[in-house]
Amino acid sequence: MAYYEFFISFNEGDYYTCHDLLEDIWLTDRSNLFIKGLLHFCVALYHYSYGNLKGSRSMLLTARQYLSRYDGIHWGITINEVISYINDCLTIISQLPIEDARDVWSSLPCLPQFYLYLE
């Protein structure tokens, strides 16, 4: 049930709740690097939302590392679409002149919209 709720929260942009939902799943199986990758992905987007660019970049890199181990559709998610989005986000972040934008977070460029769907 938590996995399905994760999709709803993600598509609403509630990345903090996504973290909690995925963490509940991951804590039952800490060897599940797919869930850990999604967890890092959501944490990265949450960090970006309040200007923590360094944290966002770091989490995106580890999310990509974990999720790149999978191919095609895994747990109903098309992996290459997620990896492509992560790469787009990393490109945007790398072009920003500062690493910590918490004081000016409202002026950060919006990341492209991305929705997750079960395949």
N, CA, C and O atoms as CSV, one atom per row, in Angstrom:
chain,resi,resn,atom,element,x,y,z
A,1,MET,N,N,0.815,-1.197,0.000
A,1,MET,CA,C,0.000,0.000,0.000
A,1,MET,C,C,0.862,1.266,0.000
A,1,MET,O,O,0.550,2.232,-0.696
A,2,ALA,N,N,1.943,1.258,0.780
A,2,ALA,CA,C,2.808,2.433,0.862
A,2,ALA,C,C,3.413,2.760,-0.498
A,2,ALA,O,O,3.614,3.930,-0.824
A,3,TYR,N,N,3.705,1.729,-1.295
A,3,TYR,CA,C,4.307,1.961,-2.605
A,3,TYR,C,C,3.334,2.718,-3.512
A,3,TYR,O,O,3.745,3.619,-4.244
A,4,TYR,N,N,2.079,2.367,-3.470
A,4,TYR,CA,C,1.084,3.063,-4.294
A,4,TYR,C,C,0.857,4.492,-3.788
A,4,TYR,O,O,0.673,5.413,-4.585
A,5,GLU,N,N,0.870,4.671,-2.491
A,5,GLU,CA,C,0.737,6.009,-1.919
A,5,GLU,C,C,1.925,6.885,-2.313
A,5,GLU,O,O,1.790,8.097,-2.480
A,6,PHE,N,N,3.092,6.251,-2.458
A,6,PHE,CA,C,4.283,6.974,-2.906
A,6,PHE,C,C,4.044,7.640,-4.250
A,6,PHE,O,O,4.439,8.791,-4.437
A,7,PHE,N,N,3.410,6.953,-5.190
A,7,PHE,CA,C,3.146,7.524,-6.516
A,7,PHE,C,C,2.257,8.754,-6.414
A,7,PHE,O,O,2.495,9.757,-7.087
A,8,ILE,N,N,1.249,8.676,-5.586
A,8,ILE,CA,C,0.342,9.809,-5.403
A,8,ILE,C,C,1.104,11.000,-4.826
A,8,ILE,O,O,0.998,12.117,-5.332
A,9,SER,N,N,1.869,10.756,-3.768
A,9,SER,CA,C,2.634,11.836,-3.140
A,9,SER,C,C,3.663,12.413,-4.094
A,9,SER,O,O,3.844,13.630,-4.150
A,10,PHE,N,N,4.343,11.551,-4.849
A,10,PHE,CA,C,5.357,12.028,-5.788
A,10,PHE,C,C,4.726,12.950,-6.829
A,10,PHE,O,O,5.235,14.040,-7.092
A,11,ASN,N,N,3.632,12.512,-7.411
A,11,ASN,CA,C,3.001,13.296,-8.473
A,11,ASN,C,C,2.353,14.575,-7.950
A,11,ASN,O,O,2.051,15.480,-8.727
A,12,GLU,N,N,2.141,14.653,-6.648
A,12,GLU,CA,C,1.664,15.897,-6.025
A,12,GLU,C,C,2.829,16.792,-5.611
A,12,GLU,O,O,2.617,17.921,-5.168
A,13,GLY,N,N,4.059,16.295,-5.755
A,13,GLY,CA,C,5.235,17.077,-5.369
A,13,GLY,C,C,5.523,17.064,-3.887
A,13,GLY,O,O,6.271,17.910,-3.396
A,14,ASP,N,N,4.945,16.121,-3.163
A,14,ASP,CA,C,5.146,16.002,-1.717
A,14,ASP,C,C,6.288,15.019,-1.465
A,14,ASP,O,O,6.064,13.870,-1.087
A,15,TYR,N,N,7.513,15.494,-1.682
A,15,TYR,CA,C,8.684,14.622,-1.616
A,15,TYR,C,C,9.041,14.236,-0.186
A,15,TYR,O,O,9.682,13.208,0.035
A,16,TYR,N,N,8.643,15.031,0.766
A,16,TYR,CA,C,8.885,14.691,2.169
A,16,TYR,C,C,8.085,13.441,2.540
A,16,TYR,O,O,8.618,12.527,3.169
A,17,THR,N,N,6.820,13.400,2.156
A,17,THR,CA,C,5.996,12.220,2.414
A,17,THR,C,C,6.515,11.025,1.633
A,17,THR,O,O,6.490,9.899,2.130
A,18,CYS,N,N,6.983,11.259,0.418
A,18,CYS,CA,C,7.572,10.167,-0.373
A,18,CYS,C,C,8.701,9.508,0.396
A,18,CYS,O,O,8.801,8.282,0.445
A,19,HIS,N,N,9.546,10.326,0.994
A,19,HIS,CA,C,10.657,9.805,1.787
A,19,HIS,C,C,10.148,8.879,2.884
A,19,HIS,O,O,10.659,7.772,3.054
A,20,ASP,N,N,9.145,9.330,3.623
A,20,ASP,CA,C,8.614,8.522,4.720
A,20,ASP,C,C,8.029,7.206,4.226
A,20,ASP,O,O,8.252,6.158,4.832
A,21,LEU,N,N,7.284,7.257,3.132
A,21,LEU,CA,C,6.670,6.045,2.586
A,21,LEU,C,C,7.724,5.049,2.108
A,21,LEU,O,O,7.633,3.854,2.389
A,22,LEU,N,N,8.721,5.547,1.388
A,22,LEU,CA,C,9.762,4.660,0.876
A,22,LEU,C,C,10.649,4.137,1.998
A,22,LEU,O,O,11.104,2.994,1.957
A,23,GLU,N,N,10.892,4.969,2.991
A,23,GLU,CA,C,11.722,4.528,4.110
A,23,GLU,C,C,11.071,3.355,4.834
A,23,GLU,O,O,11.758,2.423,5.253
A,24,ASP,N,N,9.752,3.397,4.981
A,24,ASP,CA,C,9.040,2.280,5.614
A,24,ASP,C,C,9.278,0.980,4.845
A,24,ASP,O,O,9.463,-0.078,5.446
A,25,ILE,N,N,9.273,1.065,3.523
A,25,ILE,CA,C,9.518,-0.124,2.688
A,25,ILE,C,C,10.975,-0.552,2.820
A,25,ILE,O,O,11.267,-1.733,3.010
A,26,TRP,N,N,11.880,0.404,2.718
A,26,TRP,CA,C,13.310,0.096,2.744
A,26,TRP,C,C,13.744,-0.507,4.080
A,26,TRP,O,O,14.604,-1.388,4.107
A,27,LEU,N,N,13.165,-0.048,5.176
A,27,LEU,CA,C,13.546,-0.562,6.488
A,27,LEU,C,C,13.183,-2.036,6.664
A,27,LEU,O,O,13.761,-2.717,7.512
A,28,THR,N,N,12.244,-2.527,5.883
A,28,THR,CA,C,11.912,-3.956,5.947
A,28,THR,C,C,12.859,-4.797,5.093
A,28,THR,O,O,12.931,-6.014,5.261
A,29,ASP,N,N,13.589,-4.148,4.173
A,29,ASP,CA,C,14.552,-4.855,3.318
A,29,ASP,C,C,15.645,-3.890,2.885
A,29,ASP,O,O,15.583,-3.309,1.802
A,30,ARG,N,N,16.640,-3.727,3.741
A,30,ARG,CA,C,17.703,-2.748,3.488
A,30,ARG,C,C,18.599,-3.126,2.312
A,30,ARG,O,O,19.423,-2.318,1.883
A,31,SER,N,N,18.454,-4.320,1.794
A,31,SER,CA,C,19.250,-4.716,0.627
A,31,SER,C,C,18.580,-4.282,-0.678
A,31,SER,O,O,19.149,-4.473,-1.752
A,32,ASN,N,N,17.397,-3.710,-0.601
A,32,ASN,CA,C,16.655,-3.295,-1.788
A,32,ASN,C,C,17.197,-1.951,-2.284
A,32,ASN,O,O,16.757,-0.885,-1.855
A,33,LEU,N,N,18.160,-2.037,-3.196
A,33,LEU,CA,C,18.808,-0.821,-3.698
A,33,LEU,C,C,17.906,-0.030,-4.640
A,33,LEU,O,O,18.133,1.161,-4.855
A,34,PHE,N,N,16.899,-0.667,-5.197
A,34,PHE,CA,C,15.930,0.054,-6.029
A,34,PHE,C,C,15.157,1.061,-5.172
A,34,PHE,O,O,15.055,2.237,-5.520
A,35,ILE,N,N,14.621,0.588,-4.063
A,35,ILE,CA,C,13.887,1.479,-3.166
A,35,ILE,C,C,14.825,2.530,-2.593
A,35,ILE,O,O,14.436,3.687,-2.438
A,36,LYS,N,N,16.052,2.142,-2.279
A,36,LYS,CA,C,17.028,3.116,-1.769
A,36,LYS,C,C,17.301,4.193,-2.814
A,36,LYS,O,O,17.450,5.366,-2.471
A,37,GLY,N,N,17.369,3.804,-4.085
A,37,GLY,CA,C,17.560,4.769,-5.161
A,37,GLY,C,C,16.391,5.736,-5.276
A,37,GLY,O,O,16.592,6.940,-5.441
A,38,LEU,N,N,15.170,5.214,-5.190
A,38,LEU,CA,C,13.994,6.087,-5.225
A,38,LEU,C,C,13.964,7.012,-4.016
A,38,LEU,O,O,13.574,8.175,-4.112
A,39,LEU,N,N,14.379,6.475,-2.888
A,39,LEU,CA,C,14.443,7.268,-1.660
A,39,LEU,C,C,15.398,8.443,-1.833
A,39,LEU,O,O,15.063,9.574,-1.482
A,40,HIS,N,N,16.573,8.182,-2.369
A,40,HIS,CA,C,17.551,9.250,-2.602
A,40,HIS,C,C,17.023,10.258,-3.634
A,40,HIS,O,O,17.255,11.460,-3.510
A,41,PHE,N,N,16.326,9.763,-4.633
A,41,PHE,CA,C,15.729,10.612,-5.660
A,41,PHE,C,C,14.755,11.607,-5.032
A,41,PHE,O,O,14.801,12.799,-5.338
A,42,CYS,N,N,13.890,11.130,-4.172
A,42,CYS,CA,C,12.912,12.004,-3.519
A,42,CYS,C,C,13.576,12.985,-2.563
A,42,CYS,O,O,13.185,14.150,-2.491
A,43,VAL,N,N,14.575,12.514,-1.834
A,43,VAL,CA,C,15.303,13.404,-0.927
A,43,VAL,C,C,15.982,14.513,-1.733
A,43,VAL,O,O,16.004,15.668,-1.307
A,44,ALA,N,N,16.530,14.166,-2.889
A,44,ALA,CA,C,17.178,15.161,-3.753
A,44,ALA,C,C,16.195,16.252,-4.170
A,44,ALA,O,O,16.520,17.438,-4.128
A,45,LEU,N,N,15.003,15.849,-4.567
A,45,LEU,CA,C,14.003,16.822,-5.003
A,45,LEU,C,C,13.530,17.675,-3.825
A,45,LEU,O,O,13.254,18.865,-3.982
A,46,TYR,N,N,13.441,17.062,-2.657
A,46,TYR,CA,C,13.080,17.823,-1.464
A,46,TYR,C,C,14.165,18.851,-1.136
A,46,TYR,O,O,13.857,20.008,-0.852
A,47,HIS,N,N,15.436,18.430,-1.176
A,47,HIS,CA,C,16.540,19.363,-0.928
A,47,HIS,C,C,16.484,20.548,-1.903
A,47,HIS,O,O,16.663,21.700,-1.506
A,48,TYR,N,N,16.236,20.251,-3.165
A,48,TYR,CA,C,16.182,21.327,-4.162
A,48,TYR,C,C,15.070,22.316,-3.834
A,48,TYR,O,O,15.217,23.518,-4.052
A,49,SER,N,N,13.965,21.809,-3.312
A,49,SER,CA,C,12.797,22.662,-3.051
A,49,SER,C,C,13.077,23.766,-2.047
A,49,SER,O,O,12.361,24.768,-2.026
A,50,TYR,N,N,14.098,23.611,-1.216
A,50,TYR,CA,C,14.420,24.687,-0.273
A,50,TYR,C,C,15.836,25.215,-0.464
A,50,TYR,O,O,16.378,25.867,0.429
A,51,GLY,N,N,16.438,24.943,-1.612
A,51,GLY,CA,C,17.695,25.583,-1.977
A,51,GLY,C,C,18.967,24.874,-1.570
A,51,GLY,O,O,20.053,25.435,-1.719
A,52,ASN,N,N,18.868,23.669,-1.065
A,52,ASN,CA,C,20.072,22.916,-0.699
A,52,ASN,C,C,20.603,22.221,-1.960
A,52,ASN,O,O,20.358,21.035,-2.181
A,53,LEU,N,N,21.326,22.979,-2.770
A,53,LEU,CA,C,21.798,22.464,-4.059
A,53,LEU,C,C,22.860,21.396,-3.898
A,53,LEU,O,O,22.871,20.417,-4.644
A,54,LYS,N,N,23.744,21.567,-2.946
A,54,LYS,CA,C,24.791,20.570,-2.715
A,54,LYS,C,C,24.167,19.232,-2.310
A,54,LYS,O,O,24.543,18.182,-2.830
A,55,GLY,N,N,23.223,19.277,-1.389
A,55,GLY,CA,C,22.529,18.062,-0.957
A,55,GLY,C,C,21.731,17.434,-2.088
A,55,GLY,O,O,21.709,16.213,-2.239
A,56,SER,N,N,21.081,18.263,-2.874
A,56,SER,CA,C,20.300,17.774,-3.998
A,56,SER,C,C,21.193,17.072,-5.011
A,56,SER,O,O,20.884,15.970,-5.465
A,57,ARG,N,N,22.289,17.708,-5.358
A,57,ARG,CA,C,23.222,17.119,-6.330
A,57,ARG,C,C,23.760,15.785,-5.825
A,57,ARG,O,O,23.801,14.806,-6.571
A,58,SER,N,N,24.167,15.745,-4.575
A,58,SER,CA,C,24.714,14.523,-3.985
A,58,SER,C,C,23.690,13.380,-4.017
A,58,SER,O,O,24.021,12.254,-4.386
A,59,MET,N,N,22.458,13.680,-3.632
A,59,MET,CA,C,21.414,12.656,-3.619
A,59,MET,C,C,21.034,12.211,-5.033
A,59,MET,O,O,20.737,11.036,-5.251
A,60,LEU,N,N,21.041,13.136,-5.990
A,60,LEU,CA,C,20.755,12.757,-7.377
A,60,LEU,C,C,21.831,11.810,-7.906
A,60,LEU,O,O,21.527,10.844,-8.606
A,61,LEU,N,N,23.072,12.090,-7.570
A,61,LEU,CA,C,24.164,11.227,-8.031
A,61,LEU,C,C,24.053,9.824,-7.454
A,61,LEU,O,O,24.251,8.843,-8.171
A,62,THR,N,N,23.737,9.716,-6.165
A,62,THR,CA,C,23.606,8.379,-5.583
A,62,THR,C,C,22.333,7.690,-6.062
A,62,THR,O,O,22.320,6.472,-6.242
A,63,ALA,N,N,21.266,8.455,-6.271
A,63,ALA,CA,C,20.040,7.861,-6.822
A,63,ALA,C,C,20.322,7.270,-8.196
A,63,ALA,O,O,19.903,6.152,-8.496
A,64,ARG,N,N,21.024,8.014,-9.017
A,64,ARG,CA,C,21.362,7.518,-10.367
A,64,ARG,C,C,22.224,6.261,-10.274
A,64,ARG,O,O,22.032,5.311,-11.033
A,65,GLN,N,N,23.160,6.261,-9.353
A,65,GLN,CA,C,24.036,5.102,-9.178
A,65,GLN,C,C,23.215,3.859,-8.809
A,65,GLN,O,O,23.405,2.795,-9.398
A,66,TYR,N,N,22.316,3.991,-7.848
A,66,TYR,CA,C,21.498,2.850,-7.431
A,66,TYR,C,C,20.532,2.416,-8.527
A,66,TYR,O,O,20.412,1.223,-8.809
A,67,LEU,N,N,19.848,3.365,-9.144
A,67,LEU,CA,C,18.822,3.022,-10.125
A,67,LEU,C,C,19.405,2.532,-11.438
A,67,LEU,O,O,18.738,1.800,-12.169
A,68,SER,N,N,20.629,2.915,-11.753
A,68,SER,CA,C,21.266,2.479,-13.002
A,68,SER,C,C,21.532,0.976,-13.030
A,68,SER,O,O,21.827,0.416,-14.085
A,69,ARG,N,N,21.431,0.337,-11.894
A,69,ARG,CA,C,21.616,-1.116,-11.830
A,69,ARG,C,C,20.430,-1.874,-12.430
A,69,ARG,O,O,20.499,-3.081,-12.662
A,70,TYR,N,N,19.359,-1.151,-12.673
A,70,TYR,CA,C,18.122,-1.765,-13.160
A,70,TYR,C,C,17.880,-1.313,-14.588
A,70,TYR,O,O,18.384,-0.275,-15.017
A,71,ASP,N,N,17.120,-2.087,-15.308
A,71,ASP,CA,C,16.881,-1.795,-16.714
A,71,ASP,C,C,15.414,-2.032,-17.031
A,71,ASP,O,O,14.726,-2.785,-16.343
A,72,GLY,N,N,14.956,-1.386,-18.071
A,72,GLY,CA,C,13.565,-1.593,-18.495
A,72,GLY,C,C,12.590,-1.076,-17.465
A,72,GLY,O,O,12.730,0.036,-16.956
A,73,ILE,N,N,11.607,-1.890,-17.166
A,73,ILE,CA,C,10.594,-1.539,-16.177
A,73,ILE,C,C,10.860,-2.371,-14.932
A,73,ILE,O,O,10.934,-3.599,-14.990
A,74,HIS,N,N,11.002,-1.687,-13.816
A,74,HIS,CA,C,11.258,-2.365,-12.540
A,74,HIS,C,C,10.258,-1.844,-11.520
A,74,HIS,O,O,10.113,-0.634,-11.346
A,75,TRP,N,N,9.584,-2.737,-10.861
A,75,TRP,CA,C,8.528,-2.396,-9.903
A,75,TRP,C,C,7.527,-1.424,-10.534
A,75,TRP,O,O,6.973,-0.566,-9.847
A,76,GLY,N,N,7.302,-1.558,-11.826
A,76,GLY,CA,C,6.322,-0.745,-12.530
A,76,GLY,C,C,6.819,0.610,-12.992
A,76,GLY,O,O,6.041,1.393,-13.538
A,77,ILE,N,N,8.100,0.912,-12.789
A,77,ILE,CA,C,8.663,2.210,-13.168
A,77,ILE,C,C,9.624,2.023,-14.335
A,77,ILE,O,O,10.475,1.134,-14.313
A,78,THR,N,N,9.482,2.869,-15.358
A,78,THR,CA,C,10.395,2.838,-16.498
A,78,THR,C,C,11.687,3.535,-16.079
A,78,THR,O,O,11.744,4.759,-15.954
A,79,ILE,N,N,12.705,2.735,-15.869
A,79,ILE,CA,C,13.962,3.217,-15.282
A,79,ILE,C,C,14.633,4.278,-16.142
A,79,ILE,O,O,15.101,5.287,-15.615
A,80,ASN,N,N,14.689,4.074,-17.448
A,80,ASN,CA,C,15.422,5.042,-18.288
A,80,ASN,C,C,14.785,6.430,-18.244
A,80,ASN,O,O,15.487,7.425,-18.424
A,81,GLU,N,N,13.481,6.523,-18.012
A,81,GLU,CA,C,12.837,7.832,-17.881
A,81,GLU,C,C,13.278,8.533,-16.595
A,81,GLU,O,O,13.502,9.743,-16.585
A,82,VAL,N,N,13.399,7.767,-15.518
A,82,VAL,CA,C,13.840,8.345,-14.248
A,82,VAL,C,C,15.294,8.795,-14.360
A,82,VAL,O,O,15.645,9.890,-13.921
A,83,ILE,N,N,16.137,7.950,-14.947
A,83,ILE,CA,C,17.555,8.298,-15.110
A,83,ILE,C,C,17.696,9.537,-15.988
A,83,ILE,O,O,18.508,10.414,-15.695
A,84,SER,N,N,16.929,9.615,-17.039
A,84,SER,CA,C,16.969,10.782,-17.928
A,84,SER,C,C,16.570,12.052,-17.171
A,84,SER,O,O,17.193,13.100,-17.336
A,85,TYR,N,N,15.543,11.952,-16.353
A,85,TYR,CA,C,15.110,13.105,-15.556
A,85,TYR,C,C,16.191,13.504,-14.560
A,85,TYR,O,O,16.467,14.691,-14.386
A,86,ILE,N,N,16.800,12.528,-13.910
A,86,ILE,CA,C,17.893,12.818,-12.976
A,86,ILE,C,C,19.008,13.561,-13.696
A,86,ILE,O,O,19.547,14.537,-13.174
A,87,ASN,N,N,19.355,13.103,-14.894
A,87,ASN,CA,C,20.404,13.772,-15.673
A,87,ASN,C,C,20.012,15.207,-16.021
A,87,ASN,O,O,20.847,16.110,-15.975
A,88,ASP,N,N,18.747,15.412,-16.368
A,88,ASP,CA,C,18.270,16.775,-16.649
A,88,ASP,C,C,18.417,17.671,-15.418
A,88,ASP,O,O,18.857,18.816,-15.523
A,89,CYS,N,N,18.047,17.141,-14.257
A,89,CYS,CA,C,18.158,17.909,-13.009
A,89,CYS,C,C,19.612,18.229,-12.696
A,89,CYS,O,O,19.926,19.346,-12.283
A,90,LEU,N,N,20.501,17.261,-12.888
A,90,LEU,CA,C,21.921,17.489,-12.630
A,90,LEU,C,C,22.483,18.561,-13.560
A,90,LEU,O,O,23.330,19.356,-13.154
A,91,THR,N,N,22.016,18.583,-14.796
A,91,THR,CA,C,22.458,19.603,-15.747
A,91,THR,C,C,22.028,20.986,-15.270
A,91,THR,O,O,22.821,21.928,-15.294
A,92,ILE,N,N,20.789,21.109,-14.842
A,92,ILE,CA,C,20.285,22.400,-14.352
A,92,ILE,C,C,21.079,22.847,-13.130
A,92,ILE,O,O,21.511,23.997,-13.057
A,93,ILE,N,N,21.270,21.956,-12.180
A,93,ILE,CA,C,21.980,22.302,-10.948
A,93,ILE,C,C,23.423,22.692,-11.245
A,93,ILE,O,O,23.957,23.618,-10.634
A,94,SER,N,N,24.056,21.987,-12.185
A,94,SER,CA,C,25.463,22.284,-12.486
A,94,SER,C,C,25.641,23.667,-13.117
A,94,SER,O,O,26.742,24.216,-13.100
A,95,GLN,N,N,24.573,24.228,-13.669
A,95,GLN,CA,C,24.659,25.541,-14.306
A,95,GLN,C,C,24.368,26.695,-13.347
A,95,GLN,O,O,24.471,27.863,-13.720
A,96,LEU,N,N,24.007,26.359,-12.119
A,96,LEU,CA,C,23.718,27.396,-11.134
A,96,LEU,C,C,25.022,27.870,-10.498
A,96,LEU,O,O,25.908,27.059,-10.231
A,97,PRO,N,N,25.147,29.166,-10.255
A,97,PRO,CA,C,26.426,29.727,-9.795
A,97,PRO,C,C,26.745,29.494,-8.323
A,97,PRO,O,O,27.856,29.790,-7.884
A,98,ILE,N,N,25.799,28.973,-7.555
A,98,ILE,CA,C,26.037,28.798,-6.123
A,98,ILE,C,C,25.680,27.381,-5.701
A,98,ILE,O,O,24.902,26.702,-6.370
A,99,GLU,N,N,26.256,26.938,-4.583
A,99,GLU,CA,C,25.956,25.599,-4.069
A,99,GLU,C,C,24.884,25.618,-2.993
A,99,GLU,O,O,24.220,24.609,-2.753
A,100,ASP,N,N,24.714,26.746,-2.353
A,100,ASP,CA,C,23.729,26.841,-1.287
A,100,ASP,C,C,22.831,28.035,-1.580
A,100,ASP,O,O,23.239,29.187,-1.429
A,101,ALA,N,N,21.626,27.750,-1.993
A,101,ALA,CA,C,20.691,28.810,-2.374
A,101,ALA,C,C,19.536,28.909,-1.385
A,101,ALA,O,O,18.449,29.366,-1.739
A,102,ARG,N,N,19.767,28.485,-0.156
A,102,ARG,CA,C,18.674,28.507,0.824
A,102,ARG,C,C,18.146,29.911,1.073
A,102,ARG,O,O,16.969,30.090,1.388
A,103,ASP,N,N,19.016,30.907,0.932
A,103,ASP,CA,C,18.570,32.287,1.148
A,103,ASP,C,C,17.805,32.847,-0.051
A,103,ASP,O,O,17.046,33.807,0.082
A,104,VAL,N,N,18.006,32.250,-1.204
A,104,VAL,CA,C,17.357,32.743,-2.432
A,104,VAL,C,C,16.602,31.621,-3.148
A,104,VAL,O,O,16.453,31.652,-4.370
A,105,TRP,N,N,16.127,30.631,-2.388
A,105,TRP,CA,C,15.508,29.457,-2.987
A,105,TRP,C,C,14.343,29.791,-3.903
A,105,TRP,O,O,14.098,29.083,-4.880
A,106,SER,N,N,13.637,30.844,-3.602
A,106,SER,CA,C,12.468,31.189,-4.421
A,106,SER,C,C,12.859,31.657,-5.820
A,106,SER,O,O,12.021,31.688,-6.721
A,107,SER,N,N,14.132,32.022,-6.006
A,107,SER,CA,C,14.567,32.469,-7.336
A,107,SER,C,C,15.234,31.357,-8.142
A,107,SER,O,O,15.694,31.595,-9.259
A,108,LEU,N,N,15.291,30.155,-7.591
A,108,LEU,CA,C,15.868,29.037,-8.343
A,108,LEU,C,C,14.976,28.687,-9.526
A,108,LEU,O,O,13.755,28.824,-9.444
A,109,PRO,N,N,15.577,28.237,-10.624
A,109,PRO,CA,C,14.736,27.796,-11.743
A,109,PRO,C,C,13.954,26.548,-11.333
A,109,PRO,O,O,14.455,25.699,-10.595
A,110,CYS,N,N,12.753,26.454,-11.812
A,110,CYS,CA,C,11.952,25.266,-11.540
A,110,CYS,C,C,12.543,24.085,-12.307
A,110,CYS,O,O,12.972,24.214,-13.454
A,111,LEU,N,N,12.551,22.950,-11.653
A,111,LEU,CA,C,12.934,21.737,-12.364
A,111,LEU,C,C,11.771,21.341,-13.258
A,111,LEU,O,O,10.621,21.645,-12.942
A,112,PRO,N,N,12.049,20.665,-14.370
A,112,PRO,CA,C,10.941,20.239,-15.233
A,112,PRO,C,C,9.981,19.338,-14.456
A,112,PRO,O,O,10.384,18.624,-13.537
A,113,GLN,N,N,8.727,19.384,-14.834
A,113,GLN,CA,C,7.757,18.500,-14.184
A,113,GLN,C,C,8.007,17.069,-14.622
A,113,GLN,O,O,8.332,16.798,-15.778
A,114,PHE,N,N,7.848,16.173,-13.682
A,114,PHE,CA,C,8.047,14.752,-13.952
A,114,PHE,C,C,7.028,13.965,-13.147
A,114,PHE,O,O,6.886,14.167,-11.941
A,115,TYR,N,N,6.327,13.078,-13.812
A,115,TYR,CA,C,5.330,12.267,-13.155
A,115,TYR,C,C,5.723,10.804,-13.263
A,115,TYR,O,O,6.245,10.356,-14.283
A,116,LEU,N,N,5.461,10.067,-12.185
A,116,LEU,CA,C,5.710,8.640,-12.177
A,116,LEU,C,C,4.395,7.904,-12.365
A,116,LEU,O,O,3.386,8.238,-11.744
A,117,TYR,N,N,4.419,6.908,-13.221
A,117,TYR,CA,C,3.256,6.089,-13.490
A,117,TYR,C,C,3.645,4.629,-13.393
A,117,TYR,O,O,4.750,4.242,-13.775
A,118,LEU,N,N,2.743,3.835,-12.888
A,118,LEU,CA,C,2.956,2.391,-12.881
A,118,LEU,C,C,2.709,1.857,-14.281
A,118,LEU,O,O,1.665,2.114,-14.881
A,119,GLU,N,N,3.655,1.129,-14.782
A,119,GLU,CA,C,3.516,0.513,-16.112
A,119,GLU,C,C,2.874,-0.843,-15.985
A,119,GLU,O,O,2.669,-1.525,-16.990
